[in-house]
């Protein structure tokens, strides 16, 4: 067997394979026998007709086609081995170049490759600061709003009121077909906050509700707003939008006093207001750190990506794109919407949406994942059995807290379902652990703290390598059977 290998620009291998004529002839006779066994040739028992009779009955074309299928099945693994090709997905027979000699052309998508470049020289400072008293006060105000009592009034809107409004927004100079659905809302609630307690997250812009002060139920008002050039929503950067707001109802708000009794109302676990504040402060810090970490690691990974050479075939990107679309479909389904309806609302088609939004998102996610995998490989990122067990329990606790799994039903579902669930949670726990430790490694590199000796495995990790899954799986099975808890969990990328 003679093989010519050509690596294409799209990271696929084109293999021109020439085989011995004797192999082709043997495959044709084998294919003919199989055809004869499946059908009936007059005058012969199934599979007993001579080769020439089978040729006359089925024709050379059918025999050759079946012979090629047999050859591909038999020879393809050896072709990949001899050509030293590491495939990312199944290859395809592109054409039969000739029959004399038998010559076939295959196209094989290659496994992704990553060259990280000089990533060890990247430096990005980590400058997170915890939320202050202002953020805590805002969170407490929001909590008081949740426990406030309201009363419908017919007077003009005042500071502190809660109102139900409808808003229709129109972007000036919008292109034909541009989606503006996010600029309008029907029966949305707003709270008129004091000047010094405005929220940056207020919709459609900060201070919008205060602009409605003085309006009565049934009245409408037109407001023109110019968004800044640094607006987070790319579609609104520097845009001018005209909003028409109609007040549906106004409710006066009476806020509860901020004291120990209020803390007890929020939860029985709080005896004093200070205890509630301590919990909220810790919660604010956790969310703020997670948000900062997302921005930080995105920045570091983007710098690594700029200096890296990442190659993958189109099939791998398509596969990732299907994952992105599938996740979107699941999120929409939870909101009672399907993809086709979503495309109509967005005034787009599946093809355009895939090209404009899904493919770029998939490419970014694919590059990020490949970079993380390569760094984990280079730096021998690992974990021991104890760490996996702890992560497994943490995942179960999160699922229980979120109410994401019906554990009572799971306990009654049988050992097979429990084992499947256990395996899914264990796999997700391992992925989370590896991702978090890889990000910790990236952070140490970006801060200039990493040293080669840091990659040497600790004593416990040296005893239980990444390929030794059996002990960990035993721990996982015992854990699930004892707790009756299992689930799919989302990957966390925060260290």
Coordinates of N, CA and C in Angstrom, one line a residue, residues 230-386:
X230 N -18.9 54.2 25.1 CA -18.4 53.1 25.8 C -19.5 52.2 26.4
X231 N -20.7 52.4 25.8 CA -21.9 51.6 26.3 C -21.6 50.1 26.1
X232 N -21.9 49.3 27.1 CA -21.6 47.9 27.1 C -22.3 47.1 25.9
X233 N -23.5 47.5 25.6 CA -24.3 46.9 24.5 C -23.7 47.5 23.2
X234 N -23.1 46.7 22.4 CA -22.4 47.2 21.2 C -23.4 47.8 20.2
X235 N -24.7 47.4 20.2 CA -25.7 47.9 19.3 C -26.1 49.3 19.7
X236 N -25.8 49.7 21.0 CA -26.2 51.0 21.4 C -25.1 52.0 21.6
X237 N -23.9 51.6 21.3 CA -22.7 52.5 21.4 C -23.0 53.8 20.6
X238 N -23.0 54.9 21.3 CA -23.2 56.2 20.6 C -24.6 56.4 20.0
X239 N -25.5 55.5 20.3 CA -26.8 55.6 19.6 C -27.8 56.6 20.4
X240 N -28.7 57.1 19.6 CA -29.8 57.9 20.1 C -31.1 57.2 20.1
X241 N -31.7 57.0 21.2 CA -33.0 56.2 21.3 C -34.1 57.1 21.8
X242 N -35.2 57.1 21.2 CA -36.4 57.8 21.7 C -37.3 56.8 22.4
X243 N -37.6 57.0 23.6 CA -38.5 56.1 24.4 C -39.8 56.8 24.7
X244 N -40.9 56.1 24.5 CA -42.2 56.6 24.8 C -42.7 55.7 26.0
X245 N -42.9 56.4 27.2 CA -43.2 55.6 28.4 C -44.7 56.0 28.8
X246 N -45.4 55.0 29.2 CA -46.8 55.2 29.7 C -46.9 54.6 31.0
X247 N -47.4 55.4 32.0 CA -47.5 55.0 33.4 C -48.9 54.2 33.5
X248 N -48.8 53.0 33.9 CA -50.0 52.2 34.1 C -50.6 52.3 35.5
X249 N -49.7 52.3 36.5 CA -50.2 52.4 37.9 C -49.0 52.9 38.7
X250 N -49.4 53.5 39.9 CA -48.4 54.0 40.8 C -48.7 53.4 42.2
X251 N -47.7 53.0 42.9 CA -47.9 52.4 44.2 C -46.9 53.1 45.2
X252 N -47.5 53.6 46.3 CA -46.6 54.2 47.3 C -46.0 53.0 48.1
X253 N -44.7 53.2 48.4 CA -43.9 52.1 49.1 C -43.6 52.5 50.5
X254 N -43.8 51.5 51.4 CA -43.4 51.7 52.8 C -42.3 50.7 53.1
X255 N -41.1 51.1 53.3 CA -40.0 50.2 53.5 C -39.9 49.8 55.0
X256 N -39.5 48.6 55.3 CA -39.4 48.1 56.7 C -38.2 48.8 57.3
X257 N -38.2 48.9 58.6 CA -37.0 49.5 59.3 C -35.9 48.5 59.2
X258 N -34.7 49.1 59.1 CA -33.5 48.2 59.0 C -33.0 48.0 60.4
X259 N -33.4 46.8 61.0 CA -33.1 46.5 62.4 C -33.0 45.0 62.6
X260 N -32.9 44.6 63.8 CA -32.8 43.1 64.1 C -34.0 42.4 63.7
X261 N -35.2 43.0 63.9 CA -36.4 42.3 63.5 C -36.5 42.1 62.0
X262 N -36.0 43.0 61.2 CA -36.0 42.9 59.8 C -35.1 41.7 59.4
X263 N -33.9 41.6 60.1 CA -33.0 40.5 59.8 C -33.7 39.1 60.0
X264 N -34.5 39.0 61.2 CA -35.2 37.8 61.5 C -36.3 37.5 60.5
X265 N -36.9 38.6 59.9 CA -37.9 38.4 58.9 C -37.3 37.8 57.6
X266 N -36.1 38.2 57.3 CA -35.4 37.7 56.1 C -35.2 36.2 56.2
X267 N -34.6 35.8 57.4 CA -34.3 34.4 57.6 C -34.2 34.1 59.1
X268 N -34.6 32.9 59.5 CA -34.5 32.5 60.9 C -33.0 32.3 61.3
X269 N -32.1 32.2 60.3 CA -30.7 32.0 60.6 C -30.0 33.3 61.1
X270 N -30.7 34.4 61.0 CA -30.1 35.7 61.5 C -30.8 36.2 62.7
X271 N -30.1 36.4 63.8 CA -30.6 36.9 65.0 C -30.5 38.4 65.1
X272 N -29.5 38.9 64.4 CA -29.2 40.4 64.4 C -29.0 40.9 63.0
X273 N -29.1 42.2 62.9 CA -28.9 42.9 61.6 C -27.4 42.7 61.2
X274 N -26.5 42.7 62.2 CA -25.1 42.6 61.9 C -24.8 41.2 61.2
X275 N -25.5 40.2 61.7 CA -25.4 38.9 61.1 C -25.8 38.9 59.6
X276 N -27.0 39.5 59.4 CA -27.4 39.6 58.0 C -26.4 40.4 57.1
X277 N -25.9 41.5 57.7 CA -24.9 42.3 56.9 C -23.7 41.5 56.6
X278 N -23.2 40.7 57.6 CA -22.0 39.8 57.4 C -22.3 38.9 56.2
X279 N -23.4 38.2 56.2 CA -23.7 37.3 55.1 C -23.8 38.0 53.8
X280 N -24.5 39.2 53.7 CA -24.6 39.9 52.5 C -23.3 40.4 52.0
X281 N -22.4 40.8 52.9 CA -21.1 41.3 52.6 C -20.3 40.2 51.9
X282 N -20.3 39.0 52.5 CA -19.6 37.9 52.0 C -20.2 37.5 50.6
X283 N -21.5 37.5 50.5 CA -22.1 37.2 49.2 C -21.8 38.2 48.1
X284 N -21.8 39.5 48.5 CA -21.4 40.5 47.5 C -19.9 40.3 47.1
X285 N -19.1 40.0 48.0 CA -17.6 39.8 47.7 C -17.5 38.6 46.8
X286 N -18.2 37.5 47.1 CA -18.1 36.3 46.2 C -18.5 36.6 44.8
X287 N -19.7 37.3 44.6 CA -20.1 37.6 43.3 C -19.2 38.6 42.6
X288 N -18.7 39.6 43.3 CA -17.8 40.6 42.7 C -16.5 39.9 42.3
X289 N -16.0 39.0 43.1 CA -14.8 38.3 42.8 C -15.0 37.4 41.5
X290 N -16.1 36.7 41.5 CA -16.4 35.9 40.4 C -16.5 36.7 39.1
X291 N -17.1 37.9 39.2 CA -17.3 38.7 38.0 C -15.9 39.3 37.6
X292 N -15.1 39.7 38.5 CA -13.8 40.2 38.2 C -12.9 39.1 37.6
X293 N -13.0 37.9 38.2 CA -12.2 36.8 37.7 C -12.6 36.4 36.3
X294 N -13.8 36.5 35.9 CA -14.3 36.3 34.5 C -13.6 37.2 33.6
X295 N -13.6 38.5 34.0 CA -13.0 39.6 33.1 C -11.5 39.4 33.1
X296 N -10.9 39.0 34.3 CA -9.4 38.9 34.3 C -9.0 37.7 33.4
X297 N -9.6 36.6 33.6 CA -9.1 35.4 32.8 C -9.4 35.5 31.3
X298 N -10.5 36.2 31.0 CA -10.8 36.5 29.6 C -9.7 37.3 29.0
X299 N -9.2 38.3 29.8 CA -8.1 39.2 29.3 C -6.8 38.4 29.2
X300 N -6.5 37.6 30.1 CA -5.3 36.8 30.1 C -5.3 35.8 28.9
X301 N -6.5 35.1 28.8 CA -6.6 34.1 27.8 C -6.6 34.7 26.4
X302 N -7.1 35.9 26.3 CA -7.1 36.6 25.0 C -5.7 37.0 24.6
X303 N -4.9 37.4 25.6 CA -3.5 37.7 25.3 C -2.7 36.4 24.9
X304 N -3.0 35.3 25.6 CA -2.3 34.1 25.2 C -2.8 33.7 23.8
X305 N -4.0 33.9 23.5 CA -4.6 33.5 22.2 C -3.9 34.3 21.0
X306 N -3.6 35.6 21.3 CA -3.0 36.5 20.3 C -1.6 36.0 19.9
X307 N -0.9 35.4 20.9 CA 0.4 34.9 20.6 C 0.5 33.4 20.2
X308 N -0.7 32.7 20.2 CA -0.7 31.3 20.0 C -1.0 31.0 18.5
X309 N -0.6 29.8 18.1 CA -1.0 29.3 16.8 C -1.9 28.1 17.0
X310 N -3.2 28.3 16.7 CA -4.2 27.2 17.0 C -4.8 26.8 15.6
X311 N -4.7 25.5 15.4 CA -5.3 24.9 14.2 C -6.3 23.8 14.4
X312 N -7.4 23.9 13.7 CA -8.4 22.8 13.8 C -9.2 22.8 12.5
X313 N -9.7 21.6 12.1 CA -10.5 21.5 10.9 C -11.9 22.1 11.0
X314 N -12.6 22.4 9.9 CA -13.9 23.0 10.0 C -14.9 22.1 10.7
X315 N -14.7 20.7 10.7 CA -15.7 19.8 11.3 C -15.7 20.1 12.8
X316 N -14.5 20.4 13.4 CA -14.4 20.6 14.9 C -15.2 21.9 15.2
X317 N -15.0 22.9 14.4 CA -15.7 24.2 14.6 C -17.2 24.0 14.5
X318 N -17.6 23.2 13.5 CA -19.1 22.9 13.3 C -19.6 22.2 14.5
X319 N -18.9 21.2 15.0 CA -19.3 20.5 16.2 C -19.5 21.4 17.4
X320 N -18.6 22.3 17.6 CA -18.7 23.2 18.7 C -19.9 24.2 18.5
X321 N -20.1 24.6 17.2 CA -21.2 25.4 16.9 C -22.6 24.7 17.3
X322 N -22.7 23.4 17.0 CA -23.9 22.7 17.3 C -24.1 22.7 18.9
X323 N -23.0 22.6 19.6 CA -23.1 22.7 21.1 C -23.6 24.0 21.5
X324 N -23.1 25.1 20.9 CA -23.5 26.5 21.3 C -25.0 26.6 21.0
X325 N -25.4 26.2 19.8 CA -26.8 26.3 19.4 C -27.7 25.4 20.3
X326 N -27.2 24.2 20.6 CA -28.0 23.3 21.5 C -28.2 23.9 22.9
X327 N -27.2 24.6 23.4 CA -27.3 25.2 24.7 C -28.3 26.4 24.7
X328 N -28.3 27.2 23.6 CA -29.2 28.3 23.4 C -30.6 27.7 23.3
X329 N -30.8 26.6 22.6 CA -32.1 26.0 22.4 C -32.7 25.5 23.8
X330 N -31.8 25.0 24.7 CA -32.2 24.6 26.0 C -32.7 25.8 26.8
X331 N -31.9 26.9 26.8 CA -32.2 28.1 27.5 C -33.6 28.7 27.0
X332 N -33.8 28.7 25.7 CA -35.0 29.2 25.2 C -36.2 28.3 25.6
X333 N -36.0 27.0 25.6 CA -37.0 26.1 26.0 C -37.5 26.3 27.4
X334 N -36.5 26.7 28.3 CA -36.9 26.9 29.7 C -37.7 28.2 29.8
X335 N -37.7 29.0 28.7 CA -38.5 30.3 28.7 C -39.8 30.1 27.8
X336 N -40.0 28.9 27.4 CA -41.2 28.6 26.5 C -41.1 29.1 25.1
X337 N -39.8 29.1 24.6 CA -39.6 29.5 23.2 C -38.8 28.5 22.5
X338 N -39.0 28.3 21.2 CA -38.2 27.5 20.4 C -37.3 28.3 19.5
X339 N -36.3 27.7 18.8 CA -35.4 28.4 18.0 C -36.0 29.1 16.8
X340 N -37.0 28.5 16.2 CA -37.6 29.1 15.0 C -38.3 30.4 15.4
X341 N -39.0 30.4 16.6 CA -39.6 31.6 17.0 C -38.6 32.7 17.4
X342 N -37.5 32.2 18.0 CA -36.4 33.2 18.3 C -35.9 33.8 17.1
X343 N -35.7 33.1 16.0 CA -35.1 33.6 14.8 C -36.1 34.7 14.2
X344 N -37.4 34.4 14.3 CA -38.4 35.4 13.8 C -38.4 36.6 14.7
X345 N -38.3 36.5 16.0 CA -38.2 37.7 16.9 C -37.0 38.5 16.5
X346 N -35.9 37.8 16.3 CA -34.6 38.5 15.9 C -34.6 38.9 14.5
X347 N -35.6 38.6 13.7 CA -35.6 39.0 12.3 C -34.4 38.5 11.5
X348 N -34.1 37.2 11.7 CA -33.0 36.6 11.1 C -33.3 35.1 10.7
X349 N -32.4 34.5 10.0 CA -32.6 33.1 9.6 C -31.5 32.2 10.4
X350 N -31.8 30.9 10.4 CA -30.9 30.0 11.0 C -29.5 30.2 10.4
X351 N -29.4 30.2 9.1 CA -28.1 30.3 8.4 C -27.3 31.6 8.8
X352 N -28.1 32.7 8.8 CA -27.4 34.0 9.1 C -27.0 34.0 10.6
X353 N -27.9 33.5 11.4 CA -27.6 33.5 12.9 C -26.3 32.6 13.1
X354 N -26.3 31.5 12.5 CA -25.1 30.6 12.6 C -23.8 31.3 12.2
X355 N -23.9 32.0 11.1 CA -22.7 32.6 10.5 C -22.3 33.8 11.3
X356 N -23.3 34.7 11.8 CA -22.9 35.9 12.4 C -22.7 35.8 13.9
X357 N -23.4 34.9 14.6 CA -23.3 34.8 16.0 C -22.8 33.5 16.6
X358 N -23.3 32.4 16.0 CA -22.9 31.1 16.6 C -21.5 30.7 16.3
X359 N -21.1 30.9 15.0 CA -19.7 30.5 14.6 C -18.7 31.3 15.4
X360 N -18.8 32.7 15.5 CA -17.8 33.4 16.2 C -17.7 33.0 17.7
X361 N -18.9 32.7 18.3 CA -18.9 32.3 19.7 C -18.3 30.9 19.8
X362 N -18.5 30.0 18.9 CA -18.0 28.7 18.9 C -16.4 28.8 18.8
X363 N -16.0 29.6 17.8 CA -14.5 29.8 17.6 C -13.8 30.3 18.9
X364 N -14.5 31.2 19.5 CA -13.9 31.8 20.8 C -13.8 30.7 21.9
X365 N -14.9 30.0 22.0 CA -15.0 29.0 23.1 C -14.0 27.8 22.8
X366 N -13.9 27.5 21.5 CA -13.0 26.4 21.1 C -11.6 26.8 21.4
X367 N -11.2 28.0 21.0 CA -9.8 28.4 21.2 C -9.5 28.5 22.7
X368 N -10.5 29.0 23.5 CA -10.3 29.0 24.9 C -10.1 27.6 25.5
X369 N -10.9 26.7 25.1 CA -10.8 25.3 25.6 C -9.5 24.7 25.2
X370 N -9.1 24.9 24.0 CA -7.9 24.2 23.6 C -6.7 24.8 24.3
X371 N -6.7 26.1 24.6 CA -5.6 26.8 25.3 C -5.6 26.2 26.8
X372 N -6.7 26.1 27.4 CA -6.8 25.5 28.7 C -6.3 24.1 28.8
X373 N -6.7 23.3 27.8 CA -6.2 21.9 27.7 C -4.7 21.8 27.6
X374 N -4.2 22.7 26.7 CA -2.7 22.6 26.5 C -1.9 23.1 27.7
X375 N -2.4 24.1 28.4 CA -1.7 24.5 29.6 C -1.8 23.5 30.7
X376 N -3.0 22.8 30.8 CA -3.1 21.8 31.8 C -2.2 20.6 31.4
X377 N -2.0 20.3 30.1 CA -1.1 19.2 29.7 C 0.4 19.6 30.0
X378 N 0.8 20.8 29.6 CA 2.2 21.2 29.8 C 2.6 21.3 31.2
X379 N 1.7 21.8 32.1 CA 2.0 22.0 33.5 C 1.5 20.9 34.4
X380 N 1.1 19.8 33.8 CA 0.8 18.6 34.5 C -0.3 18.9 35.6
X381 N -1.3 19.6 35.2 CA -2.4 19.9 36.2 C -3.1 18.7 36.6
X382 N -3.2 18.4 37.8 CA -3.7 17.1 38.3 C -4.5 17.3 39.6
X383 N -5.1 16.3 40.1 CA -5.8 16.3 41.4 C -5.8 14.9 42.0
X384 N -5.9 14.8 43.3 CA -5.9 13.5 43.9 C -7.3 13.1 44.3
X385 N -7.5 11.9 44.8 CA -8.8 11.4 45.1 C -9.5 12.2 46.1
X386 N -8.8 12.7 47.1 CA -9.5 13.5 48.2 C -10.1 14.8 47.6

